Amino acid sequence: MGRLKTLYREGLKNRYGALMQTISGVHYNFSLPMAFWQAKCGVEDAESGKEAISAGYFRSIRNYYRFGWVIPYLFGASPAICSSFLQGKPTTLPFEETGNGMYYLPYATSLRLSDLGYTNKSQSNLGITFNDLHEYVAGLKRAIKTPSEEYAKIGLQKDGKYLQINSNILQIENELYAPIRPKRVTRRGETPSDALLRGGIEYIEVRSLDINPFSPIGVDAQQVRFLDLFMVWCALADAPEMSSDELLCTRTNWNRVILEGRKPGLTLGIGCESAQFPLAQVGKDLFRDLRRVAQTLDSIHGGQAYQQVCDELLACFDDPELTFSARILRSMIEEGIGGTGRALADRYRTQLREEPLEILSEDDFIAERDASVARQKKVEAEDSEPFEALLARHA
């Protein structure tokens, strides 16, 4: 299995280029407690209520597709790239260039989420929807069995070395690039989709968060509280079912925010472009709902931390210069990408080296490393299936 995972990464390199694997972001896992589902859906436990719970998480995912653009608007932090990233390839994006080799879009928020980042254009017409667990899994399984003429040109082997697991649109299910995924912890030998069919959706993986350049650990408390607020709202707000066509329509709003989210007067389409509203207005309307959730959470936990987050972030719709992308772009234009990165790296290295461990000790990390190596050896010793047979099952 380790060899298969390594080959999967080799396939990604051959399909999208080695530079693409330098892109990174924050994956934020979110779940709601059983008490929430018991109160909302009347379920008794996870096993008997898995259909209702899964339907509830799909409700959240549909709302995320409709309104999740707010995440790159507020927290997108990749408005620029080094010119070397394009590797001389033509682009239709109207980049501005600085004297130090930086390309940027003046109103962009997250080029990481654009077609320059980890995207797969051949996935856009797969017809995967988020209305029903069985339909979703069927669409996913169909995608990993659909041949790709483009990837077939790469081949499977060269000079005796494997180049990719297969030449299908998706090598494995993990290659489905989406801003959010339904998830369940897998058992040994189990695929992600089989795990979902077995136990239903266990949690949601939010994948639209750029690494926060203003935090030494890449994410801060304000963002965590906002994501909790937003995902709770997504679980509560009305979310009509979405066809695959409407799912593609939501991508239009995402692309607008990703490429020009801070542009004055930018509008978003509601209902597949049937109506246009200013982004600032839609954002403020959303935050009116989020504040109601914040008031409830603050009444439970005490204090006003969640309402404070609403106040702080609401200001970004009146002044886009407060967003992460605007703040980091100012530094990049002045210092360059390299200069900004080095300054932040030096600052955080010093800060983290001077900050003592509070919960885990160095011995805890050493013990976990040793235990991990031992588990790996045990798995490898018990794995008797020939690699070629494993590969054939993923053909």
mmCIF file of C-alpha atoms in Angstrom:
data_model
loop_
_atom_site.group_PDB
_atom_site.id
_atom_site.type_symbol
_atom_site.label_atom_id
_atom_site.label_comp_id
_atom_site.label_asym_id
_atom_site.label_seq_id
_atom_site.Cartn_x
_atom_site.Cartn_y
_atom_site.Cartn_z
ATOM 1 C CA MET A 1 0.000 0.000 0.000
ATOM 2 C CA GLY A 2 2.916 2.320 0.682
ATOM 3 C CA ARG A 3 4.202 1.730 -2.854
ATOM 4 C CA LEU A 4 0.746 2.494 -4.232
ATOM 5 C CA LYS A 5 0.620 5.819 -2.381
ATOM 6 C CA THR A 6 4.097 6.670 -3.666
ATOM 7 C CA LEU A 7 3.050 5.815 -7.224
ATOM 8 C CA TYR A 8 -0.055 7.979 -6.805
ATOM 9 C CA ARG A 9 2.211 10.939 -6.009
ATOM 10 C CA GLU A 10 4.408 10.066 -8.973
ATOM 11 C CA GLY A 11 1.282 10.109 -11.120
ATOM 12 C CA LEU A 12 0.347 13.555 -9.813
ATOM 13 C CA LYS A 13 3.799 14.820 -10.767
ATOM 14 C CA ASN A 14 3.518 13.405 -14.272
ATOM 15 C CA ARG A 15 -0.010 14.717 -14.741
ATOM 16 C CA TYR A 16 0.262 18.204 -13.283
ATOM 17 C CA GLY A 17 3.980 18.903 -12.984
ATOM 18 C CA ALA A 18 6.389 18.776 -10.055
ATOM 19 C CA LEU A 19 5.902 22.461 -9.198
ATOM 20 C CA MET A 20 2.246 21.787 -8.461
ATOM 21 C CA GLN A 21 3.285 19.698 -5.478
ATOM 22 C CA THR A 22 4.828 22.772 -3.841
ATOM 23 C CA ILE A 23 1.309 24.150 -3.342
ATOM 24 C CA SER A 24 -0.083 23.707 0.151
ATOM 25 C CA GLY A 25 -3.112 24.792 2.132
ATOM 26 C CA VAL A 26 -4.931 24.074 5.376
ATOM 27 C CA HIS A 27 -7.444 21.216 5.535
ATOM 28 C CA TYR A 28 -9.977 21.889 8.272
ATOM 29 C CA ASN A 29 -11.946 18.897 9.505
ATOM 30 C CA PHE A 30 -15.388 19.691 10.882
ATOM 31 C CA SER A 31 -18.030 17.531 12.508
ATOM 32 C CA LEU A 32 -21.084 18.089 14.657
ATOM 33 C CA PRO A 33 -21.748 16.184 17.912
ATOM 34 C CA MET A 34 -24.365 13.456 18.124
ATOM 35 C CA ALA A 35 -26.435 15.738 20.362
ATOM 36 C CA PHE A 36 -26.853 18.123 17.409
ATOM 37 C CA TRP A 37 -28.183 15.397 15.122
ATOM 38 C CA GLN A 38 -30.406 13.999 17.858
ATOM 39 C CA ALA A 39 -31.972 17.428 18.360
ATOM 40 C CA LYS A 40 -32.240 18.288 14.668
ATOM 41 C CA CYS A 41 -33.091 14.944 13.066
ATOM 42 C CA GLY A 42 -34.383 12.846 15.946
ATOM 43 C CA VAL A 43 -31.767 10.120 15.451
ATOM 44 C CA GLU A 44 -30.784 7.828 18.317
ATOM 45 C CA ASP A 45 -27.200 6.901 17.454
ATOM 46 C CA ALA A 46 -24.620 7.048 14.657
ATOM 47 C CA GLU A 47 -25.422 3.628 13.179
ATOM 48 C CA SER A 48 -29.202 3.869 12.981
ATOM 49 C CA GLY A 49 -29.052 7.546 12.060
ATOM 50 C CA LYS A 50 -26.305 7.411 9.430
ATOM 51 C CA GLU A 51 -28.658 8.181 6.520
ATOM 52 C CA ALA A 52 -30.112 11.256 8.238
ATOM 53 C CA ILE A 53 -26.703 12.429 9.419
ATOM 54 C CA SER A 54 -25.230 12.004 5.937
ATOM 55 C CA ALA A 55 -28.141 13.967 4.465
ATOM 56 C CA GLY A 56 -27.429 16.709 6.997
ATOM 57 C CA TYR A 57 -23.775 16.889 6.025
ATOM 58 C CA PHE A 58 -24.707 17.020 2.337
ATOM 59 C CA ARG A 59 -26.966 19.956 3.215
ATOM 60 C CA SER A 60 -23.887 21.658 4.675
ATOM 61 C CA ILE A 61 -21.852 20.888 1.558
ATOM 62 C CA ARG A 62 -24.474 22.394 -0.763
ATOM 63 C CA ASN A 63 -24.538 25.590 1.268
ATOM 64 C CA TYR A 64 -20.750 25.578 1.245
ATOM 65 C CA TYR A 65 -20.717 25.492 -2.551
ATOM 66 C CA ARG A 66 -23.206 28.359 -2.673
ATOM 67 C CA PHE A 67 -21.571 30.602 -0.078
ATOM 68 C CA GLY A 68 -18.104 29.194 0.659
ATOM 69 C CA TRP A 69 -16.482 31.826 -1.572
ATOM 70 C CA VAL A 70 -16.522 33.930 1.593
ATOM 71 C CA ILE A 71 -13.519 31.911 2.833
ATOM 72 C CA PRO A 72 -11.090 32.941 0.053
ATOM 73 C CA TYR A 73 -12.553 36.452 0.161
ATOM 74 C CA LEU A 74 -11.641 36.874 3.817
ATOM 75 C CA PHE A 75 -8.653 34.565 4.174
ATOM 76 C CA GLY A 76 -7.241 33.985 0.691
ATOM 77 C CA ALA A 77 -3.520 34.768 0.895
ATOM 78 C CA SER A 78 -2.133 33.892 -2.526
ATOM 79 C CA PRO A 79 -2.766 36.876 -4.825
ATOM 80 C CA ALA A 80 0.646 36.549 -6.501
ATOM 81 C CA ILE A 81 3.045 33.968 -7.910
ATOM 82 C CA CYS A 82 6.679 33.840 -8.909
ATOM 83 C CA SER A 83 6.954 34.102 -12.694
ATOM 84 C CA SER A 84 8.899 30.828 -12.698
ATOM 85 C CA PHE A 85 5.739 28.999 -11.641
ATOM 86 C CA LEU A 86 4.294 29.417 -15.128
ATOM 87 C CA GLN A 87 7.364 27.754 -16.653
ATOM 88 C CA GLY A 88 6.913 29.791 -19.802
ATOM 89 C CA LYS A 89 3.384 28.497 -20.403
ATOM 90 C CA PRO A 90 0.895 31.014 -21.848
ATOM 91 C CA THR A 91 -1.904 32.282 -19.620
ATOM 92 C CA THR A 92 -5.000 34.344 -20.297
ATOM 93 C CA LEU A 93 -4.899 35.928 -16.836
ATOM 94 C CA PRO A 94 -4.104 39.685 -16.987
ATOM 95 C CA PHE A 95 -1.121 39.583 -14.653
ATOM 96 C CA GLU A 96 0.773 42.669 -13.590
ATOM 97 C CA GLU A 97 4.505 42.182 -13.107
ATOM 98 C CA THR A 98 6.972 43.662 -10.654
ATOM 99 C CA GLY A 99 10.652 44.199 -11.274
ATOM 100 C CA ASN A 100 11.601 41.192 -9.151
ATOM 101 C CA GLY A 101 9.780 38.585 -11.246
ATOM 102 C CA MET A 102 6.488 38.502 -9.372
ATOM 103 C CA TYR A 103 3.179 38.185 -11.217
ATOM 104 C CA TYR A 104 0.011 39.303 -9.448
ATOM 105 C CA LEU A 105 -3.610 40.196 -10.037
ATOM 106 C CA PRO A 106 -4.432 43.433 -8.189
ATOM 107 C CA TYR A 107 -7.755 42.189 -6.791
ATOM 108 C CA ALA A 108 -7.028 38.438 -6.536
ATOM 109 C CA THR A 109 -7.517 36.561 -3.278
ATOM 110 C CA SER A 110 -6.370 32.953 -3.781
ATOM 111 C CA LEU A 111 -4.557 31.932 -6.955
ATOM 112 C CA ARG A 112 -4.000 28.607 -5.171
ATOM 113 C CA LEU A 113 -7.680 27.857 -5.778
ATOM 114 C CA SER A 114 -7.623 29.016 -9.404
ATOM 115 C CA ASP A 115 -6.837 26.987 -12.507
ATOM 116 C CA LEU A 116 -3.166 27.727 -11.786
ATOM 117 C CA GLY A 117 -3.416 25.624 -8.641
ATOM 118 C CA TYR A 118 -4.380 22.034 -7.946
ATOM 119 C CA THR A 119 -7.306 21.723 -10.319
ATOM 120 C CA ASN A 120 -8.281 19.136 -12.876
ATOM 121 C CA LYS A 121 -10.283 20.550 -15.800
ATOM 122 C CA SER A 122 -11.287 17.068 -16.915
ATOM 123 C CA GLN A 123 -13.180 16.693 -13.617
ATOM 124 C CA SER A 124 -15.577 19.551 -14.346
ATOM 125 C CA ASN A 125 -18.036 17.357 -16.273
ATOM 126 C CA LEU A 126 -18.044 14.277 -14.069
ATOM 127 C CA GLY A 127 -21.587 14.986 -12.887
ATOM 128 C CA ILE A 128 -20.827 14.275 -9.213
ATOM 129 C CA THR A 129 -23.547 15.758 -7.002
ATOM 130 C CA PHE A 130 -24.062 16.222 -3.264
ATOM 131 C CA ASN A 131 -27.712 15.353 -2.752
ATOM 132 C CA ASP A 132 -27.571 11.686 -1.791
ATOM 133 C CA LEU A 133 -24.818 9.463 -0.412
ATOM 134 C CA HIS A 134 -25.354 6.626 -2.874
ATOM 135 C CA GLU A 135 -25.483 8.991 -5.866
ATOM 136 C CA TYR A 136 -22.294 10.702 -4.700
ATOM 137 C CA VAL A 137 -20.425 7.414 -4.284
ATOM 138 C CA ALA A 138 -21.684 6.147 -7.649
ATOM 139 C CA GLY A 139 -20.382 9.304 -9.316
ATOM 140 C CA LEU A 140 -17.032 8.964 -7.587
ATOM 141 C CA LYS A 141 -16.654 5.314 -8.568
ATOM 142 C CA ARG A 142 -17.607 6.178 -12.126
ATOM 143 C CA ALA A 143 -14.868 8.813 -12.248
ATOM 144 C CA ILE A 144 -12.105 6.422 -11.230
ATOM 145 C CA LYS A 145 -13.158 4.069 -14.041
ATOM 146 C CA THR A 146 -13.455 6.717 -16.774
ATOM 147 C CA PRO A 147 -10.475 6.665 -19.173
ATOM 148 C CA SER A 148 -8.645 9.879 -20.046
ATOM 149 C CA GLU A 149 -7.114 10.334 -23.489
ATOM 150 C CA GLU A 150 -4.797 13.001 -22.073
ATOM 151 C CA TYR A 151 -3.394 10.803 -19.304
ATOM 152 C CA ALA A 152 -3.180 7.782 -21.586
ATOM 153 C CA LYS A 153 -0.496 9.689 -23.494
ATOM 154 C CA ILE A 154 1.704 9.600 -20.367
ATOM 155 C CA GLY A 155 1.699 5.820 -20.377
ATOM 156 C CA LEU A 156 1.816 3.469 -17.419
ATOM 157 C CA GLN A 157 5.494 2.483 -17.514
ATOM 158 C CA LYS A 158 8.745 3.744 -18.991
ATOM 159 C CA ASP A 159 12.018 1.831 -18.843
ATOM 160 C CA GLY A 160 10.470 -0.507 -16.273
ATOM 161 C CA LYS A 161 9.379 2.343 -13.980
ATOM 162 C CA TYR A 162 5.717 2.919 -13.182
ATOM 163 C CA LEU A 163 4.492 6.415 -14.120
ATOM 164 C CA GLN A 164 0.954 6.410 -12.689
ATOM 165 C CA ILE A 165 -1.529 3.991 -11.160
ATOM 166 C CA ASN A 166 -3.753 4.092 -14.250
ATOM 167 C CA SER A 167 -4.699 6.475 -17.043
ATOM 168 C CA ASN A 168 -8.223 7.215 -15.843
ATOM 169 C CA ILE A 169 -9.495 10.718 -15.033
ATOM 170 C CA LEU A 170 -8.859 9.881 -11.371
ATOM 171 C CA GLN A 171 -6.110 7.454 -10.370
ATOM 172 C CA ILE A 172 -7.822 6.999 -7.020
ATOM 173 C CA GLU A 173 -10.655 8.788 -5.238
ATOM 174 C CA ASN A 174 -8.318 11.223 -3.479
ATOM 175 C CA GLU A 175 -7.539 12.860 -6.822
ATOM 176 C CA LEU A 176 -10.989 14.450 -6.920
ATOM 177 C CA TYR A 177 -10.105 18.093 -6.337
ATOM 178 C CA ALA A 178 -12.975 19.773 -4.541
ATOM 179 C CA PRO A 179 -13.193 22.668 -2.065
ATOM 180 C CA ILE A 180 -14.931 20.362 0.408
ATOM 181 C CA ARG A 181 -15.228 16.585 0.845
ATOM 182 C CA PRO A 182 -17.452 14.233 2.843
ATOM 183 C CA LYS A 183 -15.239 11.869 4.836
ATOM 184 C CA ARG A 184 -15.143 8.834 7.114
ATOM 185 C CA VAL A 185 -12.076 7.271 8.679
ATOM 186 C CA THR A 186 -11.222 4.207 6.599
ATOM 187 C CA ARG A 187 -10.418 0.750 7.836
ATOM 188 C CA ARG A 188 -7.438 -1.133 6.487
ATOM 189 C CA GLY A 189 -7.886 -1.962 2.802
ATOM 190 C CA GLU A 190 -11.051 0.130 2.546
ATOM 191 C CA THR A 191 -11.529 2.883 -0.046
ATOM 192 C CA PRO A 192 -12.921 6.273 1.050
ATOM 193 C CA SER A 193 -16.202 5.660 -0.801
ATOM 194 C CA ASP A 194 -16.644 2.189 0.683
ATOM 195 C CA ALA A 195 -16.112 3.687 4.137
ATOM 196 C CA LEU A 196 -18.866 6.227 3.421
ATOM 197 C CA LEU A 197 -21.262 3.485 2.322
ATOM 198 C CA ARG A 198 -20.460 1.454 5.433
ATOM 199 C CA GLY A 199 -20.941 4.122 8.065
ATOM 200 C CA GLY A 200 -22.150 7.311 6.403
ATOM 201 C CA ILE A 201 -20.473 10.696 6.568
ATOM 202 C CA GLU A 202 -18.448 11.131 9.749
ATOM 203 C CA TYR A 203 -16.976 14.579 9.148
ATOM 204 C CA ILE A 204 -16.369 17.188 6.455
ATOM 205 C CA GLU A 205 -12.961 18.198 5.131
ATOM 206 C CA VAL A 206 -12.880 21.932 4.319
ATOM 207 C CA ARG A 207 -10.139 22.522 1.733
ATOM 208 C CA SER A 208 -10.412 26.198 0.725
ATOM 209 C CA LEU A 209 -8.248 27.745 3.412
ATOM 210 C CA ASP A 210 -4.904 29.175 2.337
ATOM 211 C CA ILE A 211 -2.073 29.000 4.834
ATOM 212 C CA ASN A 212 -2.326 32.100 7.018
ATOM 213 C CA PRO A 213 0.929 34.046 6.516
ATOM 214 C CA PHE A 214 0.191 36.137 9.596
ATOM 215 C CA SER A 215 0.247 33.157 11.973
ATOM 216 C CA PRO A 216 3.330 31.106 12.908
ATOM 217 C CA ILE A 217 1.235 27.924 12.686
ATOM 218 C CA GLY A 218 -0.702 28.806 9.525
ATOM 219 C CA VAL A 219 -4.144 29.297 11.075
ATOM 220 C CA ASP A 220 -5.408 31.396 13.983
ATOM 221 C CA ALA A 221 -8.253 31.424 16.502
ATOM 222 C CA GLN A 222 -10.278 33.979 14.547
ATOM 223 C CA GLN A 223 -10.331 31.702 11.516
ATOM 224 C CA VAL A 224 -11.229 28.637 13.566
ATOM 225 C CA ARG A 225 -14.156 30.425 15.180
ATOM 226 C CA PHE A 226 -15.337 31.753 11.830
ATOM 227 C CA LEU A 227 -15.200 28.317 10.199
ATOM 228 C CA ASP A 228 -17.153 26.825 13.085
ATOM 229 C CA LEU A 229 -19.756 29.588 12.769
ATOM 230 C CA PHE A 230 -20.006 29.198 9.024
ATOM 231 C CA MET A 231 -20.213 25.402 9.032
ATOM 232 C CA VAL A 232 -22.882 25.390 11.753
ATOM 233 C CA TRP A 233 -24.841 27.901 9.672
ATOM 234 C CA CYS A 234 -24.389 25.673 6.606
ATOM 235 C CA ALA A 235 -25.942 22.800 8.556
ATOM 236 C CA LEU A 236 -28.932 24.903 9.618
ATOM 237 C CA ALA A 237 -29.749 27.072 6.591
ATOM 238 C CA ASP A 238 -32.087 25.960 3.839
ATOM 239 C CA ALA A 239 -30.208 24.109 1.084
ATOM 240 C CA PRO A 240 -32.271 22.935 -1.903
ATOM 241 C CA GLU A 241 -30.831 20.041 -3.866
ATOM 242 C CA MET A 242 -28.309 20.956 -6.566
ATOM 243 C CA SER A 243 -28.009 19.515 -10.052
ATOM 244 C CA SER A 244 -24.580 19.065 -11.576
ATOM 245 C CA ASP A 245 -25.315 22.125 -13.759
ATOM 246 C CA GLU A 246 -26.021 24.317 -10.725
ATOM 247 C CA LEU A 247 -22.884 22.981 -9.091
ATOM 248 C CA LEU A 248 -20.932 24.278 -12.086
ATOM 249 C CA CYS A 249 -22.737 27.626 -11.764
ATOM 250 C CA THR A 250 -21.487 28.062 -8.207
ATOM 251 C CA ARG A 251 -17.946 27.788 -9.552
ATOM 252 C CA THR A 252 -18.522 31.072 -11.417
ATOM 253 C CA ASN A 253 -18.898 32.945 -8.130
ATOM 254 C CA TRP A 254 -15.879 31.186 -6.666
ATOM 255 C CA ASN A 255 -13.765 32.128 -9.681
ATOM 256 C CA ARG A 256 -14.832 35.759 -9.470
ATOM 257 C CA VAL A 257 -13.806 35.948 -5.830
ATOM 258 C CA ILE A 258 -10.589 33.999 -6.403
ATOM 259 C CA LEU A 259 -9.403 36.200 -9.286
ATOM 260 C CA GLU A 260 -10.896 39.612 -8.476
ATOM 261 C CA GLY A 261 -12.643 39.353 -5.115
ATOM 262 C CA ARG A 262 -11.563 42.814 -3.927
ATOM 263 C CA LYS A 263 -12.555 44.601 -7.140
ATOM 264 C CA PRO A 264 -14.817 47.585 -6.369
ATOM 265 C CA GLY A 265 -18.426 46.895 -7.280
ATOM 266 C CA LEU A 266 -17.893 43.167 -7.895
ATOM 267 C CA THR A 267 -21.186 41.284 -8.165
ATOM 268 C CA LEU A 268 -22.109 37.655 -7.571
ATOM 269 C CA GLY A 269 -24.717 35.624 -9.392
ATOM 270 C CA ILE A 270 -27.578 34.062 -7.480
ATOM 271 C CA GLY A 271 -29.469 31.155 -9.034
ATOM 272 C CA CYS A 272 -27.163 30.439 -11.966
ATOM 273 C CA GLU A 273 -26.689 34.129 -12.783
ATOM 274 C CA SER A 274 -30.427 34.841 -12.901
ATOM 275 C CA ALA A 275 -29.818 37.788 -10.546
ATOM 276 C CA GLN A 276 -26.723 39.798 -9.658
ATOM 277 C CA PHE A 277 -25.986 41.335 -6.270
ATOM 278 C CA PRO A 278 -22.936 43.225 -4.953
ATOM 279 C CA LEU A 279 -20.542 40.922 -3.117
ATOM 280 C CA ALA A 280 -20.478 43.342 -0.175
ATOM 281 C CA GLN A 281 -24.263 43.151 0.166
ATOM 282 C CA VAL A 282 -24.349 39.344 0.005
ATOM 283 C CA GLY A 283 -21.514 39.168 2.535
ATOM 284 C CA LYS A 284 -23.279 41.479 4.976
ATOM 285 C CA ASP A 285 -26.538 39.543 4.622
ATOM 286 C CA LEU A 286 -24.645 36.330 5.362
ATOM 287 C CA PHE A 287 -23.060 37.848 8.457
ATOM 288 C CA ARG A 288 -26.466 38.855 9.814
ATOM 289 C CA ASP A 289 -27.284 35.149 9.924
ATOM 290 C CA LEU A 290 -23.849 34.236 11.280
ATOM 291 C CA ARG A 291 -24.285 36.692 14.147
ATOM 292 C CA ARG A 292 -27.376 34.790 15.310
ATOM 293 C CA VAL A 293 -25.294 31.603 15.412
ATOM 294 C CA ALA A 294 -22.529 33.524 17.200
ATOM 295 C CA GLN A 295 -24.925 34.740 19.878
ATOM 296 C CA THR A 296 -26.023 31.167 20.546
ATOM 297 C CA LEU A 297 -22.457 29.833 20.738
ATOM 298 C CA ASP A 298 -21.405 32.692 23.010
ATOM 299 C CA SER A 299 -24.361 31.991 25.312
ATOM 300 C CA ILE A 300 -23.138 28.387 25.594
ATOM 301 C CA HIS A 301 -19.425 29.080 26.043
ATOM 302 C CA GLY A 302 -19.629 32.439 27.796
ATOM 303 C CA GLY A 303 -18.068 35.695 26.666
ATOM 304 C CA GLN A 304 -18.450 37.273 23.227
ATOM 305 C CA ALA A 305 -15.625 35.682 21.245
ATOM 306 C CA TYR A 306 -17.811 34.537 18.334
ATOM 307 C CA GLN A 307 -19.657 37.838 18.071
ATOM 308 C CA GLN A 308 -16.311 39.643 18.131
ATOM 309 C CA VAL A 309 -15.203 37.572 15.137
ATOM 310 C CA CYS A 310 -18.345 38.698 13.293
ATOM 311 C CA ASP A 311 -17.590 42.348 14.069
ATOM 312 C CA GLU A 312 -13.965 42.053 12.969
ATOM 313 C CA LEU A 313 -14.644 40.249 9.703
ATOM 314 C CA LEU A 314 -17.765 42.198 8.760
ATOM 315 C CA ALA A 315 -15.520 45.243 8.342
ATOM 316 C CA CYS A 316 -13.786 43.487 5.421
ATOM 317 C CA PHE A 317 -16.885 43.994 3.254
ATOM 318 C CA ASP A 318 -16.693 47.769 3.704
ATOM 319 C CA ASP A 319 -12.905 47.841 3.373
ATOM 320 C CA PRO A 320 -11.401 45.006 1.278
ATOM 321 C CA GLU A 321 -7.922 46.256 2.204
ATOM 322 C CA LEU A 322 -8.439 44.521 5.566
ATOM 323 C CA THR A 323 -8.533 41.075 3.932
ATOM 324 C CA PHE A 324 -5.554 38.725 4.080
ATOM 325 C CA SER A 325 -4.923 38.970 0.336
ATOM 326 C CA ALA A 326 -4.712 42.765 0.368
ATOM 327 C CA ARG A 327 -2.419 42.788 3.388
ATOM 328 C CA ILE A 328 0.027 40.188 2.047
ATOM 329 C CA LEU A 329 0.022 41.707 -1.454
ATOM 330 C CA ARG A 330 1.173 45.060 -0.076
ATOM 331 C CA SER A 331 4.165 43.343 1.505
ATOM 332 C CA MET A 332 4.908 41.300 -1.618
ATOM 333 C CA ILE A 333 4.906 44.372 -3.855
ATOM 334 C CA GLU A 334 7.283 46.154 -1.488
ATOM 335 C CA GLU A 335 9.568 43.251 -0.541
ATOM 336 C CA GLY A 336 8.921 40.673 -3.265
ATOM 337 C CA ILE A 337 7.675 37.133 -2.716
ATOM 338 C CA GLY A 338 11.102 35.917 -1.613
ATOM 339 C CA GLY A 339 11.723 38.847 0.706
ATOM 340 C CA THR A 340 8.306 38.536 2.319
ATOM 341 C CA GLY A 341 8.691 34.783 2.739
ATOM 342 C CA ARG A 342 12.158 35.014 4.255
ATOM 343 C CA ALA A 343 11.130 37.732 6.695
ATOM 344 C CA LEU A 344 8.115 35.748 7.885
ATOM 345 C CA ALA A 345 10.099 32.499 8.088
ATOM 346 C CA ASP A 346 12.842 34.107 10.176
ATOM 347 C CA ARG A 347 10.307 35.707 12.506
ATOM 348 C CA TYR A 348 8.307 32.518 13.042
ATOM 349 C CA ARG A 349 11.391 30.334 13.416
ATOM 350 C CA THR A 350 12.617 32.538 16.242
ATOM 351 C CA GLN A 351 9.165 32.719 17.815
ATOM 352 C CA LEU A 352 8.515 28.978 17.728
ATOM 353 C CA ARG A 353 11.984 28.011 18.947
ATOM 354 C CA GLU A 354 11.572 30.269 21.957
ATOM 355 C CA GLU A 355 8.059 29.066 22.760
ATOM 356 C CA PRO A 356 8.017 26.079 25.137
ATOM 357 C CA LEU A 357 5.872 23.002 24.538
ATOM 358 C CA GLU A 358 2.817 23.238 26.789
ATOM 359 C CA ILE A 359 0.894 19.990 26.290
ATOM 360 C CA LEU A 360 3.226 17.441 24.693
ATOM 361 C CA SER A 361 6.908 16.983 25.495
ATOM 362 C CA GLU A 362 9.764 16.143 23.152
ATOM 363 C CA ASP A 363 9.729 12.627 24.619
ATOM 364 C CA ASP A 364 6.077 12.280 23.545
ATOM 365 C CA PHE A 365 7.014 13.042 19.947
ATOM 366 C CA ILE A 366 9.939 10.617 20.038
ATOM 367 C CA ALA A 367 7.695 7.876 21.433
ATOM 368 C CA GLU A 368 5.078 8.489 18.736
ATOM 369 C CA ARG A 369 7.753 8.359 16.043
ATOM 370 C CA ASP A 370 9.001 5.015 17.305
ATOM 371 C CA ALA A 371 5.460 3.649 17.597
ATOM 372 C CA SER A 372 4.692 4.790 14.057
ATOM 373 C CA VAL A 373 7.748 3.020 12.655
ATOM 374 C CA ALA A 374 6.757 -0.139 14.543
ATOM 375 C CA ARG A 375 3.212 0.010 13.142
ATOM 376 C CA GLN A 376 4.608 0.456 9.638
ATOM 377 C CA LYS A 377 6.803 -2.620 9.957
ATOM 378 C CA LYS A 378 3.871 -4.654 11.269
ATOM 379 C CA VAL A 379 1.640 -3.627 8.362
ATOM 380 C CA GLU A 380 4.359 -4.378 5.832
ATOM 381 C CA ALA A 381 5.031 -7.790 7.380
ATOM 382 C CA GLU A 382 1.348 -8.714 7.165
ATOM 383 C CA ASP A 383 0.926 -7.417 3.609
ATOM 384 C CA SER A 384 1.387 -10.427 1.347
ATOM 385 C CA GLU A 385 -0.455 -9.201 -1.769
ATOM 386 C CA PRO A 386 1.916 -8.704 -4.726
ATOM 387 C CA PHE A 387 2.157 -5.079 -5.845
ATOM 388 C CA GLU A 388 1.106 -5.971 -9.391
ATOM 389 C CA ALA A 389 -2.102 -7.535 -8.068
ATOM 390 C CA LEU A 390 -2.839 -4.443 -5.986
ATOM 391 C CA LEU A 391 -2.197 -2.277 -9.032
ATOM 392 C CA ALA A 392 -4.522 -4.396 -11.160
ATOM 393 C CA ARG A 393 -7.353 -3.762 -8.710
ATOM 394 C CA HIS A 394 -6.924 -0.025 -9.336
ATOM 395 C CA ALA A 395 -6.693 -0.286 -13.131
#
